[in-house]
Amino acid sequence: MNGTGRAAVLAGAGAWLPPQVVTNHDLSLRLDTSDAWIRQRTGIAERRVAAPGTATSDLAVEAARQALKSAGTASVDAVVLTTTTPDRLCPATAPEVAARLGLGTVPAFDVAAVCTGFLYALAVSAGLIAAGTADRVLVIAAEVYSSIIDPNDRGTAVIFGDGAGAVVLRAGSADEPGALGPVVLGSDGELGHLIQIPAGGSRQRKSGLPPAPGDEFFRMAGREVFRNAVERMTAVCREAAEAVGWEPGNVDRLAAHQANSRILQAVADRLGIEGGQVLSHIERVGNTGAASLPLLLADSAAHGRLSPGDRVLLTAFGGGLTWGAATVVWPRLHIESPIRNEV
Ligand code: COA
């Protein structure tokens, strides 16, 4: 699996949510939707929204502080950040976050894989550890989706929320609790158009003209994304479980990207995982993109829904299209709940 035989071991985790809550009722006051529709079709009751002027790096710094505290360390050898909403198109957001955390001049870079970003970042970070490039890596996933969502698009505005999560990985051995199993990843660029922001990149250049109406916003073909998400996450979960000799139906916990509660249910059903084993807090936070998985892990562990020794299957799916899955036996960690800063 790697040149040095060193595994990446989960040494700390943390998360952060902006305090402002937007309920379904709030959305129904300005969109043609209802609390009942949103709950029934997505499982979401409320989401958090960053205050105007708050950027992805601001959320990332808060979550990273929690993760460093949980790991009991103030230094790392690298920072890998993943986001769909970087502070700027250039440069990457990670160097600024590393500097603000006082981590010195360590390598820091962004990984882009939309909602699968956390698993891609974990794979890259585990690779840095396996190669001997780093002994300890801070992995951060942070999103300010409210900065790219069309407030008038009821197909996306009701789903996405803002938030951040982070973990610290350290070098260790494959047989200790917290060691990541092989991260299985995939992509299908032929379906890239199902989730995209058409303007703002080199394809639709800024030439002094404003983008075509709406092209600066995040767009999603919901129904097709739904179908692909279920198929891909189910298949990649089987691969990741098989890689470590687990039967998917026998895992203790399924920690899946909080895309939509019906997607979670469909994936769990296909894998033979009972509802009680499926971690979910989508009702409170919505879909927070790449931040979804580390937020879910931190919140679940803080509230005792995830315990040391639990065999956890992690999976995510997102734009690209991209998908991934990994396994971990949950280690003993002290984690503070991110759902505490209610207003
Ligand atoms: N409120 C009320 N009605 C809505 C609505 C809303 N917020 N959003 C869509 N509708 C309407 C549609 O206009 C459509 O009406 P019509 O039948 O008159 O045309 C109807 O509800 C059904 O639309 P559809 O898009 O088929 O609904 P759906 O059950 O697929 O749910 C999503 C829509 C977006 C919730 C769902 O497709 C989804 O969750 N997709 C995946 C999203 C996701 O996980 N994305 C992230 C992946 S990383």
CSV table of C-alpha atoms and ligand atoms in Angstrom, one decimal:
chain,number,residue,atom,x,y,z
A,1,MET,CA,0.0,0.0,0.0
A,2,ASN,CA,2.9,2.4,0.7
A,3,GLY,CA,6.6,2.6,0.6
A,4,THR,CA,7.3,3.1,4.3
A,5,GLY,CA,4.6,0.9,5.8
A,6,ARG,CA,3.4,3.9,7.8
A,7,ALA,CA,-0.3,4.3,8.3
A,8,ALA,CA,-2.2,7.6,8.8
A,9,VAL,CA,-3.9,7.5,12.2
A,10,LEU,CA,-6.7,9.9,13.3
A,11,ALA,CA,-5.2,11.8,16.2
A,12,GLY,CA,-7.8,14.6,16.7
A,13,ALA,CA,-11.0,16.1,15.2
A,14,GLY,CA,-13.0,19.3,15.5
A,15,ALA,CA,-15.6,21.3,13.7
A,16,TRP,CA,-17.2,24.7,13.7
A,17,LEU,CA,-20.5,26.1,12.6
A,18,PRO,CA,-21.4,29.8,12.1
A,19,PRO,CA,-24.0,30.8,14.7
A,20,GLN,CA,-26.8,32.1,12.4
A,21,VAL,CA,-29.5,29.5,11.9
A,22,VAL,CA,-31.8,29.7,8.8
A,23,THR,CA,-34.9,27.5,9.3
A,24,ASN,CA,-37.1,26.1,6.5
A,25,HIS,CA,-39.8,28.5,7.6
A,26,ASP,CA,-37.3,31.4,7.0
A,27,LEU,CA,-36.8,30.1,3.5
A,28,SER,CA,-40.5,29.6,2.8
A,29,LEU,CA,-41.0,33.4,3.4
A,30,ARG,CA,-39.0,34.2,0.3
A,31,LEU,CA,-39.1,31.0,-1.8
A,32,ASP,CA,-41.9,28.9,-3.3
A,33,THR,CA,-41.3,26.1,-0.8
A,34,SER,CA,-42.5,24.8,2.6
A,35,ASP,CA,-41.1,23.3,5.8
A,36,ALA,CA,-43.0,20.1,5.0
A,37,TRP,CA,-41.6,19.7,1.5
A,38,ILE,CA,-38.0,20.3,2.6
A,39,ARG,CA,-38.2,17.9,5.5
A,40,GLN,CA,-39.9,15.2,3.5
A,41,ARG,CA,-37.7,15.4,0.4
A,42,THR,CA,-34.3,16.2,2.1
A,43,GLY,CA,-34.6,15.6,5.9
A,44,ILE,CA,-33.4,19.1,6.6
A,45,ALA,CA,-35.0,21.4,9.1
A,46,GLU,CA,-32.4,24.1,9.4
A,47,ARG,CA,-28.9,25.1,8.3
A,48,ARG,CA,-26.2,27.6,9.4
A,49,VAL,CA,-25.2,30.6,7.3
A,50,ALA,CA,-22.0,32.6,7.7
A,51,ALA,CA,-22.4,36.3,8.3
A,52,PRO,CA,-21.6,38.6,5.4
A,53,GLY,CA,-17.9,39.2,5.3
A,54,THR,CA,-17.1,35.8,6.8
A,55,ALA,CA,-14.9,33.7,4.5
A,56,THR,CA,-14.1,30.1,4.2
A,57,SER,CA,-10.7,30.6,5.9
A,58,ASP,CA,-12.5,32.1,8.9
A,59,LEU,CA,-14.5,28.9,9.4
A,60,ALA,CA,-11.5,26.8,8.6
A,61,VAL,CA,-9.3,28.4,11.3
A,62,GLU,CA,-12.0,27.8,13.9
A,63,ALA,CA,-12.4,24.1,13.0
A,64,ALA,CA,-8.7,23.6,12.8
A,65,ARG,CA,-8.2,25.0,16.2
A,66,GLN,CA,-10.6,22.5,17.6
A,67,ALA,CA,-8.9,19.7,15.8
A,68,LEU,CA,-5.4,20.7,17.0
A,69,LYS,CA,-6.7,21.0,20.6
A,70,SER,CA,-8.3,17.6,20.3
A,71,ALA,CA,-5.0,16.2,19.1
A,72,GLY,CA,-3.1,18.0,21.9
A,73,THR,CA,-0.6,19.5,19.5
A,74,ALA,CA,0.3,23.0,18.2
A,75,SER,CA,2.3,22.0,15.3
A,76,VAL,CA,1.9,19.9,12.1
A,77,ASP,CA,4.1,19.2,9.0
A,78,ALA,CA,1.5,20.1,6.4
A,79,VAL,CA,-1.9,21.6,5.9
A,80,VAL,CA,-4.3,20.2,3.3
A,81,LEU,CA,-7.5,22.1,2.9
A,82,THR,CA,-10.5,21.3,0.7
A,83,THR,CA,-13.3,23.6,-0.3
A,84,THR,CA,-15.7,24.5,-3.1
A,85,THR,CA,-15.7,28.1,-1.9
A,86,PRO,CA,-12.1,29.3,-1.7
A,87,ASP,CA,-11.6,32.8,-0.3
A,88,ARG,CA,-10.2,33.7,-3.8
A,89,LEU,CA,-9.6,32.0,-7.1
A,90,CYS,CA,-5.9,32.6,-6.4
A,91,PRO,CA,-4.0,31.8,-4.2
A,92,ALA,CA,-5.2,28.7,-2.4
A,93,THR,CA,-6.9,29.1,1.0
A,94,ALA,CA,-4.6,26.7,2.9
A,95,PRO,CA,-1.5,28.9,3.2
A,96,GLU,CA,-3.5,31.8,4.8
A,97,VAL,CA,-5.1,29.3,7.2
A,98,ALA,CA,-1.7,27.8,8.1
A,99,ALA,CA,-0.3,31.3,8.7
A,100,ARG,CA,-3.3,32.4,10.9
A,101,LEU,CA,-2.9,29.2,13.0
A,102,GLY,CA,0.7,30.1,13.6
A,103,LEU,CA,1.9,26.9,11.9
A,104,GLY,CA,4.9,28.6,10.4
A,105,THR,CA,6.0,27.9,6.8
A,106,VAL,CA,4.8,24.3,6.4
A,107,PRO,CA,3.5,23.2,3.0
A,108,ALA,CA,-0.1,24.2,2.6
A,109,PHE,CA,-2.4,23.6,-0.4
A,110,ASP,CA,-6.0,23.1,-1.5
A,111,VAL,CA,-7.6,20.0,-2.9
A,112,ALA,CA,-10.7,20.4,-5.0
A,113,ALA,CA,-13.3,17.6,-5.3
A,114,VAL,CA,-16.5,19.4,-4.3
A,115,CYS,CA,-18.5,17.3,-1.7
A,116,THR,CA,-16.0,14.4,-1.9
A,117,GLY,CA,-13.2,16.8,-1.0
A,118,PHE,CA,-12.6,15.6,2.5
A,119,LEU,CA,-11.9,12.0,1.4
A,120,TYR,CA,-9.6,13.2,-1.4
A,121,ALA,CA,-7.8,15.4,1.1
A,122,LEU,CA,-7.5,12.4,3.5
A,123,ALA,CA,-6.0,10.2,0.7
A,124,VAL,CA,-3.5,12.9,-0.2
A,125,SER,CA,-2.6,13.5,3.4
A,126,ALA,CA,-2.2,9.8,4.1
A,127,GLY,CA,0.1,9.7,1.1
A,128,LEU,CA,2.3,12.4,2.5
A,129,ILE,CA,2.6,10.4,5.7
A,130,ALA,CA,3.2,7.1,3.9
A,131,ALA,CA,5.9,8.7,1.8
A,132,GLY,CA,7.7,10.1,4.9
A,133,THR,CA,7.1,13.7,3.7
A,134,ALA,CA,5.1,14.5,6.9
A,135,ASP,CA,4.6,12.9,10.3
A,136,ARG,CA,1.5,15.0,11.1
A,137,VAL,CA,-1.0,16.6,8.7
A,138,LEU,CA,-3.9,19.0,9.4
A,139,VAL,CA,-6.8,18.2,7.1
A,140,ILE,CA,-9.5,20.9,6.9
A,141,ALA,CA,-12.8,21.0,5.0
A,142,ALA,CA,-14.6,24.3,5.0
A,143,GLU,CA,-17.4,25.7,3.0
A,144,VAL,CA,-19.3,29.0,2.7
A,145,TYR,CA,-21.9,27.6,0.3
A,146,SER,CA,-24.1,30.7,0.9
A,147,SER,CA,-21.5,32.6,-1.2
A,148,ILE,CA,-22.3,30.6,-4.3
A,149,ILE,CA,-25.9,29.6,-3.9
A,150,ASP,CA,-28.6,31.4,-5.9
A,151,PRO,CA,-30.9,32.6,-3.2
A,152,ASN,CA,-33.8,32.2,-5.6
A,153,ASP,CA,-33.1,28.6,-6.7
A,154,ARG,CA,-35.3,26.5,-4.5
A,155,GLY,CA,-33.5,23.3,-5.8
A,156,THR,CA,-30.2,24.3,-4.1
A,157,ALA,CA,-31.0,27.1,-1.6
A,158,VAL,CA,-32.9,24.7,0.7
A,159,ILE,CA,-30.2,22.0,0.8
A,160,PHE,CA,-26.8,23.7,1.4
A,161,GLY,CA,-25.4,25.2,4.5
A,162,ASP,CA,-22.1,26.6,5.8
A,163,GLY,CA,-19.6,24.9,8.1
A,164,ALA,CA,-16.2,23.5,8.7
A,165,GLY,CA,-14.5,20.3,10.0
A,166,ALA,CA,-10.9,19.3,10.5
A,167,VAL,CA,-8.9,16.3,11.6
A,168,VAL,CA,-5.2,15.8,12.5
A,169,LEU,CA,-3.6,12.7,11.0
A,170,ARG,CA,-0.3,11.3,12.5
A,171,ALA,CA,2.1,8.6,11.4
A,172,GLY,CA,1.3,5.2,13.1
A,173,SER,CA,0.7,1.6,12.3
A,174,ALA,CA,-2.2,0.0,10.4
A,175,ASP,CA,-3.3,-2.1,13.3
A,176,GLU,CA,-4.0,0.6,15.8
A,177,PRO,CA,-7.4,2.3,16.4
A,178,GLY,CA,-7.8,5.4,14.2
A,179,ALA,CA,-5.7,4.0,11.3
A,180,LEU,CA,-7.3,4.8,8.0
A,181,GLY,CA,-8.0,1.9,5.7
A,182,PRO,CA,-7.3,2.4,2.0
A,183,VAL,CA,-9.2,5.4,0.7
A,184,VAL,CA,-11.0,4.3,-2.5
A,185,LEU,CA,-11.7,7.2,-4.9
A,186,GLY,CA,-13.3,7.7,-8.3
A,187,SER,CA,-14.5,10.3,-10.8
A,188,ASP,CA,-16.6,10.7,-14.0
A,189,GLY,CA,-15.9,14.0,-15.7
A,190,GLU,CA,-18.4,13.1,-18.5
A,191,LEU,CA,-21.1,14.0,-15.9
A,192,GLY,CA,-19.3,17.2,-14.7
A,193,HIS,CA,-22.2,19.3,-16.0
A,194,LEU,CA,-24.6,17.9,-13.4
A,195,ILE,CA,-22.9,20.1,-10.7
A,196,GLN,CA,-21.2,23.3,-11.7
A,197,ILE,CA,-20.6,27.0,-11.4
A,198,PRO,CA,-20.3,28.0,-15.1
A,199,ALA,CA,-18.6,31.4,-14.7
A,200,GLY,CA,-15.6,32.7,-12.9
A,201,GLY,CA,-13.0,30.2,-14.3
A,202,SER,CA,-11.0,30.2,-17.5
A,203,ARG,CA,-13.8,28.6,-19.5
A,204,GLN,CA,-16.1,31.6,-19.1
A,205,ARG,CA,-13.6,34.4,-18.8
A,206,LYS,CA,-14.0,37.7,-17.1
A,207,SER,CA,-13.4,40.2,-19.9
A,208,GLY,CA,-14.9,43.2,-18.3
A,209,LEU,CA,-18.4,41.9,-19.0
A,210,PRO,CA,-20.6,40.5,-16.3
A,211,PRO,CA,-21.2,36.7,-16.5
A,212,ALA,CA,-24.4,35.5,-18.2
A,213,PRO,CA,-27.3,35.8,-15.7
A,214,GLY,CA,-27.0,33.1,-13.0
A,215,ASP,CA,-23.8,31.7,-14.3
A,216,GLU,CA,-21.8,32.7,-11.2
A,217,PHE,CA,-24.1,30.5,-9.1
A,218,PHE,CA,-23.8,26.8,-8.1
A,219,ARG,CA,-26.1,24.7,-10.3
A,220,MET,CA,-27.2,21.2,-9.7
A,221,ALA,CA,-29.4,18.7,-11.7
A,222,GLY,CA,-30.9,17.3,-8.5
A,223,ARG,CA,-32.7,14.2,-9.8
A,224,GLU,CA,-29.7,12.9,-11.8
A,225,VAL,CA,-27.3,13.8,-9.0
A,226,PHE,CA,-29.5,11.9,-6.6
A,227,ARG,CA,-29.4,8.7,-8.7
A,228,ASN,CA,-25.7,8.8,-9.3
A,229,ALA,CA,-25.0,9.5,-5.6
A,230,VAL,CA,-26.8,6.4,-4.5
A,231,GLU,CA,-25.2,4.2,-7.1
A,232,ARG,CA,-21.7,5.4,-6.6
A,233,MET,CA,-21.6,5.6,-2.8
A,234,THR,CA,-23.1,2.1,-2.6
A,235,ALA,CA,-20.5,0.7,-4.9
A,236,VAL,CA,-17.5,2.5,-3.5
A,237,CYS,CA,-18.5,1.5,0.1
A,238,ARG,CA,-18.4,-2.1,-0.9
A,239,GLU,CA,-14.9,-1.7,-2.3
A,240,ALA,CA,-13.6,0.1,0.7
A,241,ALA,CA,-15.1,-2.4,3.1
A,242,GLU,CA,-13.8,-5.3,1.1
A,243,ALA,CA,-10.3,-3.8,1.1
A,244,VAL,CA,-10.1,-4.4,4.9
A,245,GLY,CA,-12.2,-7.6,5.0
A,246,TRP,CA,-15.3,-6.0,6.4
A,247,GLU,CA,-18.9,-7.0,5.4
A,248,PRO,CA,-20.6,-3.6,4.7
A,249,GLY,CA,-23.8,-4.8,6.4
A,250,ASN,CA,-21.8,-5.5,9.6
A,251,VAL,CA,-20.2,-2.2,10.2
A,252,ASP,CA,-21.0,-0.4,13.4
A,253,ARG,CA,-21.5,3.0,11.8
A,254,LEU,CA,-22.1,4.4,8.3
A,255,ALA,CA,-20.8,8.0,8.1
A,256,ALA,CA,-22.0,9.3,4.8
A,257,HIS,CA,-21.9,12.7,3.2
A,258,GLN,CA,-25.0,14.5,4.5
A,259,ALA,CA,-26.4,15.1,1.0
A,260,ASN,CA,-30.1,14.2,1.6
A,261,SER,CA,-31.6,11.9,4.1
A,262,ARG,CA,-33.3,9.9,1.3
A,263,ILE,CA,-29.9,9.3,-0.3
A,264,LEU,CA,-28.5,8.1,3.1
A,265,GLN,CA,-31.4,5.8,3.5
A,266,ALA,CA,-31.1,4.4,0.0
A,267,VAL,CA,-27.3,3.7,0.4
A,268,ALA,CA,-27.8,2.1,3.8
A,269,ASP,CA,-30.6,-0.1,2.5
A,270,ARG,CA,-28.5,-1.3,-0.4
A,271,LEU,CA,-25.6,-2.1,1.9
A,272,GLY,CA,-27.8,-3.8,4.4
A,273,ILE,CA,-27.0,-1.3,7.1
A,274,GLU,CA,-29.7,-0.8,9.7
A,275,GLY,CA,-31.1,2.7,10.3
A,276,GLY,CA,-29.7,2.9,13.8
A,277,GLN,CA,-26.2,2.5,12.5
A,278,VAL,CA,-26.4,5.4,10.2
A,279,LEU,CA,-25.0,8.7,11.6
A,280,SER,CA,-26.9,11.7,10.6
A,281,HIS,CA,-27.4,15.3,11.7
A,282,ILE,CA,-28.6,16.6,8.4
A,283,GLU,CA,-31.8,17.9,10.1
A,284,ARG,CA,-29.7,20.5,12.0
A,285,VAL,CA,-27.0,21.5,9.4
A,286,GLY,CA,-28.1,20.5,5.9
A,287,ASN,CA,-25.6,19.7,3.3
A,288,THR,CA,-22.3,21.4,4.1
A,289,GLY,CA,-20.3,20.1,1.1
A,290,ALA,CA,-16.8,18.9,1.8
A,291,ALA,CA,-17.2,19.9,5.4
A,292,SER,CA,-20.1,17.4,5.9
A,293,LEU,CA,-18.1,14.3,6.8
A,294,PRO,CA,-15.7,15.8,9.4
A,295,LEU,CA,-18.5,17.8,10.9
A,296,LEU,CA,-20.6,14.7,11.2
A,297,LEU,CA,-17.7,12.7,12.8
A,298,ALA,CA,-16.9,15.5,15.3
A,299,ASP,CA,-20.6,16.0,16.2
A,300,SER,CA,-21.3,12.3,16.5
A,301,ALA,CA,-18.3,11.6,18.6
A,302,ALA,CA,-18.9,14.6,20.9
A,303,HIS,CA,-22.4,13.3,21.5
A,304,GLY,CA,-21.5,9.7,22.1
A,305,ARG,CA,-23.1,8.4,18.8
A,306,LEU,CA,-19.7,7.3,17.7
A,307,SER,CA,-17.6,5.4,20.3
A,308,PRO,CA,-14.0,4.1,20.5
A,309,GLY,CA,-13.8,0.7,18.8
A,310,ASP,CA,-16.7,1.4,16.3
A,311,ARG,CA,-15.9,0.1,12.8
A,312,VAL,CA,-16.9,3.1,10.7
A,313,LEU,CA,-17.5,3.2,6.9
A,314,LEU,CA,-17.0,6.7,5.5
A,315,THR,CA,-18.3,7.7,2.1
A,316,ALA,CA,-19.0,10.9,0.1
A,317,PHE,CA,-20.1,11.9,-3.4
A,318,GLY,CA,-20.0,15.3,-5.2
A,319,GLY,CA,-19.4,17.4,-8.2
A,320,GLY,CA,-16.9,16.3,-10.8
A,321,LEU,CA,-18.5,13.8,-10.5
A,322,THR,CA,-16.4,12.4,-7.7
A,323,TRP,CA,-16.9,9.8,-5.0
A,324,GLY,CA,-15.0,7.9,-2.4
A,325,ALA,CA,-15.0,5.7,0.7
A,326,ALA,CA,-12.7,4.7,3.5
A,327,THR,CA,-12.8,2.7,6.8
A,328,VAL,CA,-11.6,3.5,10.3
A,329,VAL,CA,-11.9,1.9,13.7
A,330,TRP,CA,-12.8,4.9,15.8
A,331,PRO,CA,-10.1,5.9,18.3
A,332,ARG,CA,-10.4,7.4,21.7
A,333,LEU,CA,-10.5,11.2,21.2
A,334,HIS,CA,-11.7,14.2,23.1
A,335,ILE,CA,-13.9,16.3,20.8
A,336,GLU,CA,-16.1,19.3,21.5
A,337,SER,CA,-19.5,19.5,19.9
A,338,PRO,CA,-19.8,22.0,17.0
A,339,ILE,CA,-23.5,22.4,17.6
A,340,ARG,CA,-23.2,24.6,20.7
A,341,ASN,CA,-23.0,28.1,19.4
A,342,GLU,CA,-26.7,28.6,18.8
A,343,VAL,CA,-28.1,32.1,18.7
B,1,COA,N1,-39.8,23.2,-2.6
B,1,COA,C1,-40.9,22.8,-3.2
B,1,COA,N2,-40.9,22.2,-4.4
B,1,COA,C2,-39.7,21.9,-4.9
B,1,COA,C3,-38.5,22.3,-4.3
B,1,COA,C4,-38.6,23.0,-3.1
B,1,COA,N3,-37.5,23.4,-2.5
B,1,COA,N4,-37.5,21.9,-5.1
B,1,COA,C5,-38.0,21.3,-6.2
B,1,COA,N5,-39.4,21.3,-6.1
B,1,COA,C6,-40.3,20.8,-7.0
B,1,COA,C7,-39.8,20.7,-8.4
B,1,COA,O1,-40.0,21.9,-9.1
B,1,COA,C8,-40.7,19.5,-8.9
B,1,COA,O2,-42.0,20.1,-9.3
B,1,COA,P1,-42.7,19.5,-10.6
B,1,COA,O3,-43.0,18.0,-10.3
B,1,COA,O4,-44.0,20.3,-10.6
B,1,COA,O5,-41.8,19.7,-11.7
B,1,COA,C9,-40.9,18.6,-7.7
B,1,COA,O6,-40.6,19.4,-6.6
B,1,COA,C10,-40.0,17.4,-7.8
B,1,COA,O7,-38.7,17.9,-8.1
B,1,COA,P2,-37.4,16.9,-8.1
B,1,COA,O8,-36.2,17.7,-8.5
B,1,COA,O9,-37.7,15.7,-8.9
B,1,COA,O10,-37.4,16.6,-6.6
B,1,COA,P3,-36.5,15.6,-5.8
B,1,COA,O11,-37.4,14.7,-5.0
B,1,COA,O12,-35.5,15.0,-6.7
B,1,COA,O13,-35.8,16.5,-4.8
B,1,COA,C11,-33.7,17.5,-4.5
B,1,COA,C12,-35.0,17.6,-5.3
B,1,COA,C13,-32.8,18.6,-5.0
B,1,COA,C14,-34.0,17.7,-3.0
B,1,COA,C15,-33.1,16.1,-4.8
B,1,COA,O14,-33.0,15.9,-6.1
B,1,COA,C16,-31.7,16.0,-4.2
B,1,COA,O15,-31.6,16.0,-3.0
B,1,COA,N6,-30.8,15.7,-5.1
B,1,COA,C17,-29.4,15.5,-4.7
B,1,COA,C18,-28.9,16.7,-4.0
B,1,COA,C19,-27.5,16.4,-3.5
B,1,COA,O16,-27.4,15.5,-2.7
B,1,COA,N7,-26.6,17.2,-3.9
B,1,COA,C20,-25.3,17.1,-3.4
B,1,COA,C21,-24.6,16.0,-3.9
B,1,COA,S1,-23.0,16.4,-3.5
